[in-house]
mmCIF file of C-alpha atoms in Angstrom:
data_model
loop_
_atom_site.group_PDB
_atom_site.id
_atom_site.type_symbol
_atom_site.label_atom_id
_atom_site.label_comp_id
_atom_site.label_asym_id
_atom_site.label_seq_id
_atom_site.Cartn_x
_atom_site.Cartn_y
_atom_site.Cartn_z
ATOM 1 C CA UNK A 203 -35.759 -34.608 20.719
ATOM 2 C CA UNK A 204 -37.339 -35.425 17.459
ATOM 3 C CA UNK A 205 -34.351 -36.637 15.282
ATOM 4 C CA UNK A 206 -36.323 -35.963 12.155
ATOM 5 C CA UNK A 207 -36.215 -32.289 13.109
ATOM 6 C CA UNK A 208 -32.532 -31.949 13.815
ATOM 7 C CA UNK A 209 -29.439 -31.253 11.824
ATOM 8 C CA UNK A 210 -25.920 -32.444 12.748
ATOM 9 C CA UNK A 211 -22.644 -31.833 10.919
ATOM 10 C CA UNK A 212 -19.419 -33.767 11.153
ATOM 11 C CA UNK A 213 -15.991 -33.269 9.562
ATOM 12 C CA UNK A 214 -13.736 -35.925 8.159
ATOM 13 C CA UNK A 215 -10.107 -35.023 7.338
ATOM 14 C CA UNK A 216 -7.845 -36.961 5.037
ATOM 15 C CA UNK A 217 -4.138 -35.895 5.422
ATOM 16 C CA UNK A 218 -1.603 -36.790 2.844
ATOM 17 C CA UNK A 219 2.176 -37.175 2.747
ATOM 18 C CA UNK A 220 3.976 -38.701 -0.247
ATOM 19 C CA UNK A 221 0.975 -40.675 -1.490
ATOM 20 C CA UNK A 222 0.175 -42.020 1.969
ATOM 21 C CA UNK A 223 -2.899 -41.156 3.963
ATOM 22 C CA UNK A 224 -3.417 -40.791 7.705
ATOM 23 C CA UNK A 225 -6.354 -42.814 8.940
ATOM 24 C CA UNK A 226 -7.774 -43.437 12.340
ATOM 25 C CA UNK A 227 -8.907 -46.898 13.595
ATOM 26 C CA UNK A 228 -11.479 -46.040 16.150
ATOM 27 C CA UNK A 229 -11.079 -47.520 19.609
ATOM 28 C CA UNK A 230 -13.152 -50.653 20.430
ATOM 29 C CA UNK A 231 -14.688 -48.678 23.300
ATOM 30 C CA UNK A 232 -16.270 -46.176 21.034
ATOM 31 C CA UNK A 233 -20.115 -46.165 20.782
ATOM 32 C CA UNK A 234 -20.239 -45.337 17.019
ATOM 33 C CA UNK A 235 -18.217 -47.626 14.625
ATOM 34 C CA UNK A 236 -15.898 -49.308 17.230
ATOM 35 C CA UNK A 237 -12.859 -50.710 15.531
ATOM 36 C CA UNK A 238 -13.573 -49.275 12.195
ATOM 37 C CA UNK A 239 -11.372 -46.923 10.106
ATOM 38 C CA UNK A 240 -11.968 -43.272 9.116
ATOM 39 C CA UNK A 241 -10.127 -39.991 8.726
ATOM 40 C CA UNK A 242 -9.590 -37.546 11.563
ATOM 41 C CA UNK A 243 -12.655 -35.495 12.504
ATOM 42 C CA UNK A 244 -15.881 -35.245 14.488
ATOM 43 C CA UNK A 245 -18.941 -33.203 15.306
ATOM 44 C CA UNK A 246 -19.189 -29.521 14.345
ATOM 45 C CA UNK A 247 -20.071 -27.887 17.652
ATOM 46 C CA UNK A 248 -22.640 -25.278 18.275
ATOM 47 C CA UNK A 249 -21.000 -21.944 17.499
ATOM 48 C CA UNK A 250 -18.584 -23.350 14.931
ATOM 49 C CA UNK A 251 -20.886 -23.265 11.851
ATOM 50 C CA UNK A 252 -19.580 -19.863 10.873
ATOM 51 C CA UNK A 253 -16.012 -21.363 10.331
ATOM 52 C CA UNK A 254 -16.295 -25.012 9.340
ATOM 53 C CA UNK A 255 -12.576 -25.158 8.498
ATOM 54 C CA UNK A 256 -11.667 -24.087 12.097
ATOM 55 C CA UNK A 257 -13.984 -26.807 13.373
ATOM 56 C CA UNK A 258 -12.211 -29.456 11.342
ATOM 57 C CA UNK A 259 -8.795 -28.193 12.387
ATOM 58 C CA UNK A 260 -9.873 -28.271 15.975
ATOM 59 C CA UNK A 261 -10.689 -31.959 15.564
ATOM 60 C CA UNK A 262 -7.354 -32.712 13.872
ATOM 61 C CA UNK A 263 -5.548 -30.905 16.868
ATOM 62 C CA UNK A 264 -7.606 -32.762 19.473
ATOM 63 C CA UNK A 265 -7.359 -36.236 17.752
ATOM 64 C CA UNK A 266 -3.760 -36.173 16.512
ATOM 65 C CA UNK A 267 -2.102 -33.055 18.105
ATOM 66 C CA UNK A 268 -1.294 -31.755 14.610
ATOM 67 C CA UNK A 269 -1.396 -27.909 14.570
ATOM 68 C CA UNK A 270 -3.081 -26.044 11.615
ATOM 69 C CA UNK A 271 0.213 -24.396 10.759
ATOM 70 C CA UNK A 272 1.761 -27.792 9.739
ATOM 71 C CA UNK A 273 -1.065 -28.595 7.262
ATOM 72 C CA UNK A 274 -0.737 -27.228 3.722
ATOM 73 C CA UNK A 275 -3.617 -26.864 1.189
ATOM 74 C CA UNK A 276 -6.264 -27.448 3.804
ATOM 75 C CA UNK A 277 -9.585 -27.308 2.023
ATOM 76 C CA UNK A 278 -13.147 -28.469 2.115
ATOM 77 C CA UNK A 279 -13.635 -30.763 -0.882
ATOM 78 C CA UNK A 280 -16.974 -32.448 -0.560
ATOM 79 C CA UNK A 281 -20.265 -32.146 1.485
ATOM 80 C CA UNK A 282 -22.455 -35.164 1.792
ATOM 81 C CA UNK A 283 -26.091 -34.869 2.958
ATOM 82 C CA UNK A 284 -27.512 -38.029 4.536
ATOM 83 C CA UNK A 285 -30.817 -38.945 6.041
ATOM 84 C CA UNK A 286 -30.356 -42.345 7.492
ATOM 85 C CA UNK A 287 -33.662 -43.800 8.609
ATOM 86 C CA UNK A 288 -34.365 -43.026 12.328
ATOM 87 C CA UNK A 289 -31.418 -40.501 12.545
ATOM 88 C CA UNK A 290 -30.932 -36.791 12.277
ATOM 89 C CA UNK A 291 -30.329 -35.181 8.981
ATOM 90 C CA UNK A 292 -26.560 -35.103 8.689
ATOM 91 C CA UNK A 293 -24.024 -33.217 6.700
ATOM 92 C CA UNK A 294 -20.616 -34.822 6.339
ATOM 93 C CA UNK A 295 -17.837 -32.279 5.478
ATOM 94 C CA UNK A 296 -14.797 -33.863 3.808
ATOM 95 C CA UNK A 297 -11.519 -31.935 4.039
ATOM 96 C CA UNK A 298 -8.084 -32.713 2.743
ATOM 97 C CA UNK A 299 -4.648 -31.361 3.480
ATOM 98 C CA UNK A 300 -0.983 -32.179 3.123
ATOM 99 C CA UNK A 301 1.813 -32.626 5.671
ATOM 100 C CA UNK A 302 5.475 -31.830 4.895
ATOM 101 C CA UNK A 303 6.582 -34.424 7.456
ATOM 102 C CA UNK A 304 4.799 -37.799 8.101
ATOM 103 C CA UNK A 305 4.236 -37.236 11.807
ATOM 104 C CA UNK A 306 3.537 -40.341 13.979
ATOM 105 C CA UNK A 307 0.861 -38.922 16.238
ATOM 106 C CA UNK A 308 -0.915 -40.634 19.111
ATOM 107 C CA UNK A 309 -4.661 -40.333 19.473
ATOM 108 C CA UNK A 310 -7.068 -40.546 22.339
ATOM 109 C CA UNK A 311 -9.703 -41.784 19.807
ATOM 110 C CA UNK A 312 -7.854 -44.878 18.678
ATOM 111 C CA UNK A 313 -4.857 -45.849 16.541
ATOM 112 C CA UNK A 314 -3.460 -43.673 13.715
ATOM 113 C CA UNK A 315 -1.714 -45.175 10.718
ATOM 114 C CA UNK A 316 -0.293 -43.942 7.467
ATOM 115 C CA UNK A 317 -1.691 -46.125 4.637
ATOM 116 C CA UNK A 318 -1.386 -46.323 0.887
ATOM 117 C CA UNK A 319 -4.283 -46.678 -1.645
ATOM 118 C CA UNK A 320 -3.393 -50.448 -1.735
ATOM 119 C CA UNK A 321 -3.991 -50.677 1.982
ATOM 120 C CA UNK A 322 -7.584 -49.413 1.694
ATOM 121 C CA UNK A 323 -8.916 -52.752 0.541
ATOM 122 C CA UNK A 324 -7.979 -54.525 3.711
ATOM 123 C CA UNK A 325 -9.293 -51.982 6.157
ATOM 124 C CA UNK A 326 -12.734 -52.104 7.717
ATOM 125 C CA UNK A 327 -13.553 -48.533 6.789
ATOM 126 C CA UNK A 328 -16.925 -46.907 7.687
ATOM 127 C CA UNK A 329 -19.288 -47.351 4.822
ATOM 128 C CA UNK A 330 -19.676 -43.740 3.478
ATOM 129 C CA UNK A 331 -16.045 -42.982 4.172
ATOM 130 C CA UNK A 332 -14.995 -46.118 2.089
ATOM 131 C CA UNK A 333 -16.790 -44.619 -0.912
ATOM 132 C CA UNK A 334 -15.465 -41.046 -0.356
ATOM 133 C CA UNK A 335 -11.789 -41.579 0.278
ATOM 134 C CA UNK A 336 -10.903 -42.663 -3.264
ATOM 135 C CA UNK A 337 -12.674 -39.556 -4.570
ATOM 136 C CA UNK A 338 -10.747 -37.300 -2.092
ATOM 137 C CA UNK A 339 -7.502 -38.858 -3.268
ATOM 138 C CA UNK A 340 -8.443 -38.206 -6.874
ATOM 139 C CA UNK A 341 -9.477 -34.626 -5.863
ATOM 140 C CA UNK A 342 -5.993 -33.962 -4.309
ATOM 141 C CA UNK A 343 -4.151 -35.416 -7.296
ATOM 142 C CA UNK A 344 -6.197 -33.390 -9.828
ATOM 143 C CA UNK A 345 -6.343 -30.153 -7.841
ATOM 144 C CA UNK A 346 -3.686 -30.101 -5.125
ATOM 145 C CA UNK A 347 -4.416 -26.582 -3.947
ATOM 146 C CA UNK A 348 -8.131 -27.158 -3.653
ATOM 147 C CA UNK A 349 -9.243 -24.426 -6.046
ATOM 148 C CA UNK A 350 -12.222 -26.459 -7.443
ATOM 149 C CA UNK A 351 -15.634 -25.705 -6.097
ATOM 150 C CA UNK A 352 -16.906 -27.969 -3.257
ATOM 151 C CA UNK A 353 -18.766 -31.051 -4.573
ATOM 152 C CA UNK A 354 -22.181 -31.820 -3.004
ATOM 153 C CA UNK A 355 -23.687 -35.178 -2.749
ATOM 154 C CA UNK A 356 -26.571 -37.116 -1.224
ATOM 155 C CA UNK A 357 -26.338 -40.495 0.447
ATOM 156 C CA UNK A 358 -29.313 -42.905 -0.174
ATOM 157 C CA UNK A 359 -30.207 -45.628 2.349
ATOM 158 C CA UNK A 360 -32.235 -48.834 2.336
ATOM 159 C CA UNK A 361 -35.060 -49.020 4.844
ATOM 160 C CA UNK A 362 -32.839 -51.110 7.080
ATOM 161 C CA UNK A 363 -30.447 -48.178 7.316
ATOM 162 C CA UNK A 364 -27.668 -49.709 5.123
ATOM 163 C CA UNK A 365 -25.936 -47.318 2.677
ATOM 164 C CA UNK A 366 -27.281 -48.026 -0.856
ATOM 165 C CA UNK A 367 -25.365 -45.426 -2.872
ATOM 166 C CA UNK A 368 -23.996 -41.881 -3.037
ATOM 167 C CA UNK A 369 -24.943 -39.496 -5.849
ATOM 168 C CA UNK A 370 -22.626 -36.523 -6.458
ATOM 169 C CA UNK A 371 -23.902 -33.455 -8.203
#
């Protein structure tokens, strides 16, 4: 398959409870980003493009066992387009939501942990996610119910594939 002629989409969900955020430390056995931190989420599967929210909620259920009914204010906040050299064109869909109770779920994908904004500095977070998490936290504080329009952005990469910057429209 010619990767330059393909589109992939992935969700990343940041769940909040009392100014703490549920993050996933990916298992060391994972092919992509082993041992690195991110939110819950994964690939939008064929047939799920008509309901991106349902695709993201499926990932939350699969990775943490949290049912949709327990998540308040679940909303798509940001969409990031990226064309990393040698990879498929990718859309990263960033969702947020709140939990009334800080569940302590287990995950088949790695280790889940509730963290504060102060913890973010010490974690080895995936590069694009590291830049987006503070924006998502600000989005949730400014607009808890998620009524603002979705923010679009583009990730720019150096020729070696390293993330150079993200520009938001």
